[in-house]
Amino acid sequence: VSYINLFKEQQGELWKREIPPKDYKSTIMTTWEMAFKQIQETQPIAKQLLNLFAFFGPDDIPISIIKTYSDNLPEELKKAVHNPIELEENISAIYRYSLVERNGDFISFHRLVQDVIRTQLPKDKAAKCVSIAVQIMKMAFPYDEYDMKTWANCSQLLPHALAAAYYAEKYNTGLEEGAEIYQKMGEYLRNQAEYHRAGEVVERAINIWQEILGTKNEKLAITLNYLGEIRQEQANYTEALNLHNQALQIFQSLENLETRPTSTPCRNST
């Protein structure tokens, strides 16, 4: 199928849903949808990359991240990213269609391109991409308060970690990894004295722990206690005390469960 025929076909599908303007011209949406279809037909690996990157932040996505954490990728894509020539061909194809901008190892999307990709994906395929993205970011987000070398990496990866965790919530997949990413982001932001943003992401972690593990679990207690520490640093002492008390109550209830004696089975009387 020729490029121009695809263009006309996509225009027709779009204009079925809206009235063409008097000065009928190709729209940017038409161009993108046509490009996606052409890539899908000619370079499906490139389309898989597009689908995955749609669930990262839009700016400065490091291409190297999919090579470093390729164990999380489908086998066909994993093989492709470890073949330097094949990987370069697929990234170049995406660039040729003007779907991304490239700066060395980094690519950036127009936000609407990502939005169109996510909208077009069937829910099960989108959820699979989210699951991969969140697994990658769980491993890649390297924050260690005692290792300053990790701080710069966290700064660069923060938008992508936030996007992956957000889509984990939206698509209800990879929630545990999403909560752990939010927690790590909170630790990094707190270290940078960005207490408001730190509190926001830690609150999201708390919501996830409550949803998937209930209100009596150690991970929730730890996260509540951590949010209490953030509130202390914001001089919000009333909320801090409340959060610490909630965490303490959970820890105490878990202790009671561990130390509670098990009942002895009744012997049958003879």
PDB file of C-alpha atoms in Angstrom:
ATOM      1  CA  VAL A   1       0.000   0.000   0.000  1.00  0.00           C
ATOM      2  CA  SER A   2       1.464   3.339  -1.017  1.00  0.00           C
ATOM      3  CA  TYR A   3       2.035   6.160   1.420  1.00  0.00           C
ATOM      4  CA  ILE A   4      -0.407   8.452  -0.392  1.00  0.00           C
ATOM      5  CA  ASN A   5      -3.140   5.781  -0.483  1.00  0.00           C
ATOM      6  CA  LEU A   6      -2.750   5.255   3.250  1.00  0.00           C
ATOM      7  CA  PHE A   7      -2.991   8.978   3.702  1.00  0.00           C
ATOM      8  CA  LYS A   8      -6.261   9.179   1.787  1.00  0.00           C
ATOM      9  CA  GLU A   9      -7.697   6.154   3.572  1.00  0.00           C
ATOM     10  CA  GLN A  10      -6.916   7.576   6.990  1.00  0.00           C
ATOM     11  CA  GLN A  11      -8.348  10.957   6.031  1.00  0.00           C
ATOM     12  CA  GLY A  12     -11.592   9.281   5.024  1.00  0.00           C
ATOM     13  CA  GLU A  13     -11.889   7.407   8.305  1.00  0.00           C
ATOM     14  CA  LEU A  14     -11.282  10.569  10.307  1.00  0.00           C
ATOM     15  CA  TRP A  15     -13.654  12.738   8.356  1.00  0.00           C
ATOM     16  CA  LYS A  16     -16.461  10.235   8.870  1.00  0.00           C
ATOM     17  CA  ARG A  17     -16.496  11.558  12.411  1.00  0.00           C
ATOM     18  CA  GLU A  18     -16.215  15.270  11.665  1.00  0.00           C
ATOM     19  CA  ILE A  19     -16.978  17.830   8.930  1.00  0.00           C
ATOM     20  CA  PRO A  20     -13.930  18.688   6.796  1.00  0.00           C
ATOM     21  CA  PRO A  21     -12.973  22.357   6.782  1.00  0.00           C
ATOM     22  CA  LYS A  22     -13.586  24.386   3.625  1.00  0.00           C
ATOM     23  CA  ASP A  23      -9.865  24.590   2.906  1.00  0.00           C
ATOM     24  CA  TYR A  24      -9.622  20.780   3.261  1.00  0.00           C
ATOM     25  CA  LYS A  25      -6.034  19.916   4.155  1.00  0.00           C
ATOM     26  CA  SER A  26      -4.306  16.969   5.773  1.00  0.00           C
ATOM     27  CA  THR A  27      -4.466  17.138   9.514  1.00  0.00           C
ATOM     28  CA  ILE A  28      -1.657  16.243  11.834  1.00  0.00           C
ATOM     29  CA  MET A  29      -3.810  13.473  13.270  1.00  0.00           C
ATOM     30  CA  THR A  30      -4.221  11.961   9.816  1.00  0.00           C
ATOM     31  CA  THR A  31      -0.478  12.056   9.302  1.00  0.00           C
ATOM     32  CA  TRP A  32       0.233  10.300  12.594  1.00  0.00           C
ATOM     33  CA  GLU A  33      -2.385   7.590  12.127  1.00  0.00           C
ATOM     34  CA  MET A  34      -1.093   6.916   8.630  1.00  0.00           C
ATOM     35  CA  ALA A  35       2.471   6.729   9.939  1.00  0.00           C
ATOM     36  CA  PHE A  36       1.480   4.273  12.681  1.00  0.00           C
ATOM     37  CA  LYS A  37      -0.186   2.000  10.129  1.00  0.00           C
ATOM     38  CA  GLN A  38       2.775   2.139   7.755  1.00  0.00           C
ATOM     39  CA  ILE A  39       5.219   1.333  10.546  1.00  0.00           C
ATOM     40  CA  GLN A  40       3.045  -1.531  11.779  1.00  0.00           C
ATOM     41  CA  GLU A  41       3.058  -3.060   8.295  1.00  0.00           C
ATOM     42  CA  THR A  42       6.720  -2.537   7.418  1.00  0.00           C
ATOM     43  CA  GLN A  43       8.580  -2.482  10.756  1.00  0.00           C
ATOM     44  CA  PRO A  44       6.531  -4.060  13.540  1.00  0.00           C
ATOM     45  CA  ILE A  45       9.439  -3.911  15.997  1.00  0.00           C
ATOM     46  CA  ALA A  46       9.458  -0.122  15.629  1.00  0.00           C
ATOM     47  CA  LYS A  47       5.729  -0.114  16.391  1.00  0.00           C
ATOM     48  CA  GLN A  48       6.360  -2.177  19.536  1.00  0.00           C
ATOM     49  CA  LEU A  49       8.897   0.429  20.630  1.00  0.00           C
ATOM     50  CA  LEU A  50       6.398   3.209  19.970  1.00  0.00           C
ATOM     51  CA  ASN A  51       3.742   1.404  22.001  1.00  0.00           C
ATOM     52  CA  LEU A  52       6.083   0.898  24.946  1.00  0.00           C
ATOM     53  CA  PHE A  53       7.474   4.437  24.935  1.00  0.00           C
ATOM     54  CA  ALA A  54       3.941   5.834  24.960  1.00  0.00           C
ATOM     55  CA  PHE A  55       3.832   4.904  28.644  1.00  0.00           C
ATOM     56  CA  PHE A  56       7.008   6.821  29.546  1.00  0.00           C
ATOM     57  CA  GLY A  57       7.301  10.549  30.019  1.00  0.00           C
ATOM     58  CA  PRO A  58       7.368  12.407  26.692  1.00  0.00           C
ATOM     59  CA  ASP A  59      10.790  14.033  26.935  1.00  0.00           C
ATOM     60  CA  ASP A  60      14.305  12.571  26.887  1.00  0.00           C
ATOM     61  CA  ILE A  61      13.541   8.860  27.023  1.00  0.00           C
ATOM     62  CA  PRO A  62      16.917   7.070  27.177  1.00  0.00           C
ATOM     63  CA  ILE A  63      17.067   4.416  24.462  1.00  0.00           C
ATOM     64  CA  SER A  64      19.689   2.574  26.502  1.00  0.00           C
ATOM     65  CA  ILE A  65      17.126   1.823  29.206  1.00  0.00           C
ATOM     66  CA  ILE A  66      15.449  -0.867  27.105  1.00  0.00           C
ATOM     67  CA  LYS A  67      18.820  -2.520  26.459  1.00  0.00           C
ATOM     68  CA  THR A  68      19.850  -2.423  30.112  1.00  0.00           C
ATOM     69  CA  TYR A  69      16.548  -3.893  31.316  1.00  0.00           C
ATOM     70  CA  SER A  70      15.696  -5.996  28.283  1.00  0.00           C
ATOM     71  CA  ASP A  71      14.800  -9.057  30.379  1.00  0.00           C
ATOM     72  CA  ASN A  72      11.381  -7.461  30.811  1.00  0.00           C
ATOM     73  CA  LEU A  73      10.748  -7.279  27.046  1.00  0.00           C
ATOM     74  CA  PRO A  74       8.941  -9.791  24.798  1.00  0.00           C
ATOM     75  CA  GLU A  75      11.445 -12.175  23.226  1.00  0.00           C
ATOM     76  CA  GLU A  76      11.220 -10.730  19.697  1.00  0.00           C
ATOM     77  CA  LEU A  77      11.768  -7.171  20.947  1.00  0.00           C
ATOM     78  CA  LYS A  78      14.517  -8.326  23.314  1.00  0.00           C
ATOM     79  CA  LYS A  79      16.480  -9.829  20.422  1.00  0.00           C
ATOM     80  CA  ALA A  80      16.040  -6.668  18.365  1.00  0.00           C
ATOM     81  CA  VAL A  81      17.328  -4.270  21.034  1.00  0.00           C
ATOM     82  CA  HIS A  82      20.469  -6.366  21.483  1.00  0.00           C
ATOM     83  CA  ASN A  83      21.216  -6.159  17.768  1.00  0.00           C
ATOM     84  CA  PRO A  84      22.745  -2.670  17.366  1.00  0.00           C
ATOM     85  CA  ILE A  85      21.993  -2.499  13.641  1.00  0.00           C
ATOM     86  CA  GLU A  86      18.391  -3.644  13.998  1.00  0.00           C
ATOM     87  CA  LEU A  87      17.761  -1.330  16.948  1.00  0.00           C
ATOM     88  CA  GLU A  88      19.168   1.649  15.059  1.00  0.00           C
ATOM     89  CA  GLU A  89      17.053   0.818  11.995  1.00  0.00           C
ATOM     90  CA  ASN A  90      13.880   0.762  14.063  1.00  0.00           C
ATOM     91  CA  ILE A  91      14.638   3.949  15.995  1.00  0.00           C
ATOM     92  CA  SER A  92      15.556   5.650  12.715  1.00  0.00           C
ATOM     93  CA  ALA A  93      12.269   4.541  11.172  1.00  0.00           C
ATOM     94  CA  ILE A  94      10.324   6.187  13.982  1.00  0.00           C
ATOM     95  CA  TYR A  95      12.377   9.340  13.511  1.00  0.00           C
ATOM     96  CA  ARG A  96      11.862   9.361   9.717  1.00  0.00           C
ATOM     97  CA  TYR A  97       8.114   9.524  10.199  1.00  0.00           C
ATOM     98  CA  SER A  98       8.591  12.628  12.392  1.00  0.00           C
ATOM     99  CA  LEU A  99       7.026  10.869  15.369  1.00  0.00           C
ATOM    100  CA  VAL A 100       9.941  11.651  17.664  1.00  0.00           C
ATOM    101  CA  GLU A 101      12.857  13.998  18.015  1.00  0.00           C
ATOM    102  CA  ARG A 102      16.230  12.453  18.698  1.00  0.00           C
ATOM    103  CA  ASN A 103      19.269  13.717  20.550  1.00  0.00           C
ATOM    104  CA  GLY A 104      21.917  11.024  20.765  1.00  0.00           C
ATOM    105  CA  ASP A 105      20.673   8.276  23.103  1.00  0.00           C
ATOM    106  CA  PHE A 106      17.485  10.199  23.914  1.00  0.00           C
ATOM    107  CA  ILE A 107      14.181  10.486  22.072  1.00  0.00           C
ATOM    108  CA  SER A 108      11.301  12.843  22.794  1.00  0.00           C
ATOM    109  CA  PHE A 109       7.647  12.660  21.759  1.00  0.00           C
ATOM    110  CA  HIS A 110       5.011  15.249  21.135  1.00  0.00           C
ATOM    111  CA  ARG A 111       2.529  14.569  23.935  1.00  0.00           C
ATOM    112  CA  LEU A 112      -0.328  14.160  21.477  1.00  0.00           C
ATOM    113  CA  VAL A 113       1.576  11.426  19.617  1.00  0.00           C
ATOM    114  CA  GLN A 114       1.776   9.423  22.820  1.00  0.00           C
ATOM    115  CA  ASP A 115      -1.881  10.080  23.515  1.00  0.00           C
ATOM    116  CA  VAL A 116      -2.921   8.835  20.061  1.00  0.00           C
ATOM    117  CA  ILE A 117      -0.825   5.673  20.475  1.00  0.00           C
ATOM    118  CA  ARG A 118      -2.371   4.911  23.871  1.00  0.00           C
ATOM    119  CA  THR A 119      -5.875   5.566  22.535  1.00  0.00           C
ATOM    120  CA  GLN A 120      -5.404   3.235  19.578  1.00  0.00           C
ATOM    121  CA  LEU A 121      -4.048   0.317  21.599  1.00  0.00           C
ATOM    122  CA  PRO A 122      -6.507  -2.381  22.696  1.00  0.00           C
ATOM    123  CA  LYS A 123      -6.792  -2.454  26.477  1.00  0.00           C
ATOM    124  CA  ASP A 124      -4.965  -5.784  26.863  1.00  0.00           C
ATOM    125  CA  LYS A 125      -2.001  -4.608  24.758  1.00  0.00           C
ATOM    126  CA  ALA A 126      -1.869  -1.301  26.607  1.00  0.00           C
ATOM    127  CA  ALA A 127      -1.860  -3.142  29.947  1.00  0.00           C
ATOM    128  CA  LYS A 128       1.019  -5.318  28.735  1.00  0.00           C
ATOM    129  CA  CYS A 129       3.032  -2.238  27.766  1.00  0.00           C
ATOM    130  CA  VAL A 130       2.311  -0.671  31.159  1.00  0.00           C
ATOM    131  CA  SER A 131       3.426  -3.839  32.916  1.00  0.00           C
ATOM    132  CA  ILE A 132       6.741  -3.770  31.031  1.00  0.00           C
ATOM    133  CA  ALA A 133       7.249  -0.036  31.611  1.00  0.00           C
ATOM    134  CA  VAL A 134       6.619  -0.302  35.332  1.00  0.00           C
ATOM    135  CA  GLN A 135       8.954  -3.290  35.683  1.00  0.00           C
ATOM    136  CA  ILE A 136      11.690  -1.388  33.865  1.00  0.00           C
ATOM    137  CA  MET A 137      11.247   1.726  35.988  1.00  0.00           C
ATOM    138  CA  LYS A 138      11.168  -0.255  39.228  1.00  0.00           C
ATOM    139  CA  MET A 139      14.623  -1.588  38.365  1.00  0.00           C
ATOM    140  CA  ALA A 140      15.961   1.559  36.727  1.00  0.00           C
ATOM    141  CA  PHE A 141      15.029   4.193  39.315  1.00  0.00           C
ATOM    142  CA  PRO A 142      18.207   3.971  41.360  1.00  0.00           C
ATOM    143  CA  TYR A 143      17.717   6.244  44.361  1.00  0.00           C
ATOM    144  CA  ASP A 144      20.081   5.645  47.273  1.00  0.00           C
ATOM    145  CA  GLU A 145      20.344   8.492  49.754  1.00  0.00           C
ATOM    146  CA  TYR A 146      23.895   7.432  50.631  1.00  0.00           C
ATOM    147  CA  ASP A 147      25.099   7.343  47.015  1.00  0.00           C
ATOM    148  CA  MET A 148      25.095  10.766  45.379  1.00  0.00           C
ATOM    149  CA  LYS A 149      25.831   9.213  41.986  1.00  0.00           C
ATOM    150  CA  THR A 150      22.259   7.927  41.894  1.00  0.00           C
ATOM    151  CA  TRP A 151      20.750  11.373  42.397  1.00  0.00           C
ATOM    152  CA  ALA A 152      21.466  12.647  38.870  1.00  0.00           C
ATOM    153  CA  ASN A 153      20.004   9.487  37.342  1.00  0.00           C
ATOM    154  CA  CYS A 154      16.883   9.895  39.453  1.00  0.00           C
ATOM    155  CA  SER A 155      16.461  13.463  38.254  1.00  0.00           C
ATOM    156  CA  GLN A 156      16.590  12.320  34.624  1.00  0.00           C
ATOM    157  CA  LEU A 157      14.298   9.313  35.129  1.00  0.00           C
ATOM    158  CA  LEU A 158      11.761  10.958  37.435  1.00  0.00           C
ATOM    159  CA  PRO A 159       9.209  11.877  34.704  1.00  0.00           C
ATOM    160  CA  HIS A 160       9.357   8.342  33.309  1.00  0.00           C
ATOM    161  CA  ALA A 161       8.988   6.738  36.722  1.00  0.00           C
ATOM    162  CA  LEU A 162       6.002   8.972  37.438  1.00  0.00           C
ATOM    163  CA  ALA A 163       4.386   8.121  34.086  1.00  0.00           C
ATOM    164  CA  ALA A 164       4.845   4.367  34.545  1.00  0.00           C
ATOM    165  CA  ALA A 165       3.411   4.409  38.063  1.00  0.00           C
ATOM    166  CA  TYR A 166       0.491   6.586  36.965  1.00  0.00           C
ATOM    167  CA  TYR A 167      -0.422   4.236  34.118  1.00  0.00           C
ATOM    168  CA  ALA A 168      -0.110   1.255  36.449  1.00  0.00           C
ATOM    169  CA  GLU A 169      -2.933   2.829  38.454  1.00  0.00           C
ATOM    170  CA  LYS A 170      -4.948   3.791  35.383  1.00  0.00           C
ATOM    171  CA  TYR A 171      -4.768   0.342  33.780  1.00  0.00           C
ATOM    172  CA  ASN A 172      -4.889  -1.533  37.095  1.00  0.00           C
ATOM    173  CA  THR A 173      -1.772  -3.555  36.358  1.00  0.00           C
ATOM    174  CA  GLY A 174       1.637  -3.721  38.026  1.00  0.00           C
ATOM    175  CA  LEU A 175       0.187  -1.969  41.067  1.00  0.00           C
ATOM    176  CA  GLU A 176       2.699  -3.303  43.578  1.00  0.00           C
ATOM    177  CA  GLU A 177       5.600  -2.144  41.411  1.00  0.00           C
ATOM    178  CA  GLY A 178       3.816   1.181  40.932  1.00  0.00           C
ATOM    179  CA  ALA A 179       3.556   1.675  44.700  1.00  0.00           C
ATOM    180  CA  GLU A 180       7.246   0.863  45.137  1.00  0.00           C
ATOM    181  CA  ILE A 181       8.150   3.384  42.420  1.00  0.00           C
ATOM    182  CA  TYR A 182       6.041   6.071  44.112  1.00  0.00           C
ATOM    183  CA  GLN A 183       7.794   5.292  47.402  1.00  0.00           C
ATOM    184  CA  LYS A 184      11.239   5.602  45.818  1.00  0.00           C
ATOM    185  CA  MET A 185      10.254   8.849  44.119  1.00  0.00           C
ATOM    186  CA  GLY A 186       9.061  10.168  47.473  1.00  0.00           C
ATOM    187  CA  GLU A 187      12.414   9.363  49.069  1.00  0.00           C
ATOM    188  CA  TYR A 188      14.284  11.113  46.273  1.00  0.00           C
ATOM    189  CA  LEU A 189      12.052  14.204  46.308  1.00  0.00           C
ATOM    190  CA  ARG A 190      12.239  14.457  50.081  1.00  0.00           C
ATOM    191  CA  ASN A 191      16.029  14.372  49.842  1.00  0.00           C
ATOM    192  CA  GLN A 192      15.777  17.263  47.378  1.00  0.00           C
ATOM    193  CA  ALA A 193      13.625  19.160  49.897  1.00  0.00           C
ATOM    194  CA  GLU A 194      10.630  18.977  47.525  1.00  0.00           C
ATOM    195  CA  TYR A 195       8.336  18.037  50.368  1.00  0.00           C
ATOM    196  CA  HIS A 196       5.030  18.828  48.689  1.00  0.00           C
ATOM    197  CA  ARG A 197       5.750  16.662  45.662  1.00  0.00           C
ATOM    198  CA  ALA A 198       7.226  13.970  47.884  1.00  0.00           C
ATOM    199  CA  GLY A 199       4.026  13.899  49.928  1.00  0.00           C
ATOM    200  CA  GLU A 200       1.878  13.633  46.806  1.00  0.00           C
ATOM    201  CA  VAL A 201       3.625  10.546  45.414  1.00  0.00           C
ATOM    202  CA  VAL A 202       3.848   8.844  48.815  1.00  0.00           C
ATOM    203  CA  GLU A 203       0.107   9.372  49.255  1.00  0.00           C
ATOM    204  CA  ARG A 204      -0.421   7.562  45.953  1.00  0.00           C
ATOM    205  CA  ALA A 205       1.679   4.677  47.235  1.00  0.00           C
ATOM    206  CA  ILE A 206      -0.509   4.555  50.354  1.00  0.00           C
ATOM    207  CA  ASN A 207      -3.666   4.422  48.228  1.00  0.00           C
ATOM    208  CA  ILE A 208      -2.285   1.492  46.241  1.00  0.00           C
ATOM    209  CA  TRP A 209      -1.195  -0.464  49.335  1.00  0.00           C
ATOM    210  CA  GLN A 210      -4.659  -0.016  50.818  1.00  0.00           C
ATOM    211  CA  GLU A 211      -6.279  -1.170  47.589  1.00  0.00           C
ATOM    212  CA  ILE A 212      -4.220  -4.309  47.000  1.00  0.00           C
ATOM    213  CA  LEU A 213      -3.178  -5.334  50.527  1.00  0.00           C
ATOM    214  CA  GLY A 214      -5.898  -3.910  52.759  1.00  0.00           C
ATOM    215  CA  THR A 215      -5.501  -1.692  55.811  1.00  0.00           C
ATOM    216  CA  LYS A 216      -3.438  -4.060  57.980  1.00  0.00           C
ATOM    217  CA  ASN A 217      -0.110  -4.688  56.300  1.00  0.00           C
ATOM    218  CA  GLU A 218       3.508  -3.826  56.970  1.00  0.00           C
ATOM    219  CA  LYS A 219       4.120  -1.996  53.679  1.00  0.00           C
ATOM    220  CA  LEU A 220       1.219   0.340  54.372  1.00  0.00           C
ATOM    221  CA  ALA A 221       2.476   0.993  57.905  1.00  0.00           C
ATOM    222  CA  ILE A 222       5.983   1.798  56.688  1.00  0.00           C
ATOM    223  CA  THR A 223       4.641   4.180  54.043  1.00  0.00           C
ATOM    224  CA  LEU A 224       2.275   5.909  56.488  1.00  0.00           C
ATOM    225  CA  ASN A 225       5.186   6.401  58.870  1.00  0.00           C
ATOM    226  CA  TYR A 226       7.315   7.807  56.063  1.00  0.00           C
ATOM    227  CA  LEU A 227       4.604  10.261  55.063  1.00  0.00           C
ATOM    228  CA  GLY A 228       4.462  11.298  58.715  1.00  0.00           C
ATOM    229  CA  GLU A 229       8.158  12.174  58.561  1.00  0.00           C
ATOM    230  CA  ILE A 230       7.542  14.310  55.467  1.00  0.00           C
ATOM    231  CA  ARG A 231       4.688  16.128  57.226  1.00  0.00           C
ATOM    232  CA  GLN A 232       6.985  16.817  60.181  1.00  0.00           C
ATOM    233  CA  GLU A 233       9.472  18.467  57.848  1.00  0.00           C
ATOM    234  CA  GLN A 234       6.600  20.566  56.509  1.00  0.00           C
ATOM    235  CA  ALA A 235       5.795  21.583  60.115  1.00  0.00           C
ATOM    236  CA  ASN A 236       2.392  19.901  59.805  1.00  0.00           C
ATOM    237  CA  TYR A 237       2.698  18.293  63.206  1.00  0.00           C
ATOM    238  CA  THR A 238      -0.950  17.359  63.707  1.00  0.00           C
ATOM    239  CA  GLU A 239      -1.115  15.323  60.514  1.00  0.00           C
ATOM    240  CA  ALA A 240       2.330  13.878  61.200  1.00  0.00           C
ATOM    241  CA  LEU A 241       1.224  12.628  64.612  1.00  0.00           C
ATOM    242  CA  ASN A 242      -1.931  11.127  63.139  1.00  0.00           C
ATOM    243  CA  LEU A 243       0.051   9.280  60.464  1.00  0.00           C
ATOM    244  CA  HIS A 244       2.583   7.956  62.981  1.00  0.00           C
ATOM    245  CA  ASN A 245      -0.277   6.752  65.187  1.00  0.00           C
ATOM    246  CA  GLN A 246      -1.930   4.973  62.254  1.00  0.00           C
ATOM    247  CA  ALA A 247       1.354   3.255  61.447  1.00  0.00           C
ATOM    248  CA  LEU A 248       1.882   2.291  65.098  1.00  0.00           C
ATOM    249  CA  GLN A 249      -1.582   0.772  65.348  1.00  0.00           C
ATOM    250  CA  ILE A 250      -0.938  -1.364  62.277  1.00  0.00           C
ATOM    251  CA  PHE A 251       2.434  -2.525  63.596  1.00  0.00           C
ATOM    252  CA  GLN A 252       0.855  -3.413  66.940  1.00  0.00           C
ATOM    253  CA  SER A 253      -1.989  -5.332  65.303  1.00  0.00           C
ATOM    254  CA  LEU A 254       0.507  -7.282  63.199  1.00  0.00           C
ATOM    255  CA  GLU A 255       2.551  -8.061  66.317  1.00  0.00           C
ATOM    256  CA  ASN A 256      -0.552  -9.357  68.065  1.00  0.00           C
ATOM    257  CA  LEU A 257      -1.317 -11.631  65.127  1.00  0.00           C
ATOM    258  CA  GLU A 258       2.203 -13.065  65.218  1.00  0.00           C
ATOM    259  CA  THR A 259       2.191 -13.719  68.964  1.00  0.00           C
ATOM    260  CA  ARG A 260      -1.407 -14.942  69.247  1.00  0.00           C
ATOM    261  CA  PRO A 261      -1.360 -18.603  70.414  1.00  0.00           C
ATOM    262  CA  THR A 262      -2.783 -21.106  68.013  1.00  0.00           C
ATOM    263  CA  SER A 263      -5.757 -23.099  69.215  1.00  0.00           C
ATOM    264  CA  THR A 264      -5.210 -26.726  70.187  1.00  0.00           C
ATOM    265  CA  PRO A 265      -7.452 -29.154  68.330  1.00  0.00           C
ATOM    266  CA  CYS A 266      -9.942 -30.893  70.603  1.00  0.00           C
ATOM    267  CA  ARG A 267      -9.293 -34.556  71.159  1.00  0.00           C
ATOM    268  CA  ASN A 268     -12.038 -36.931  70.342  1.00  0.00           C
ATOM    269  CA  SER A 269     -13.484 -38.394  73.534  1.00  0.00           C
ATOM    270  CA  THR A 270     -13.488 -42.109  73.766  1.00  0.00           C
TER     271      THR A 270
END
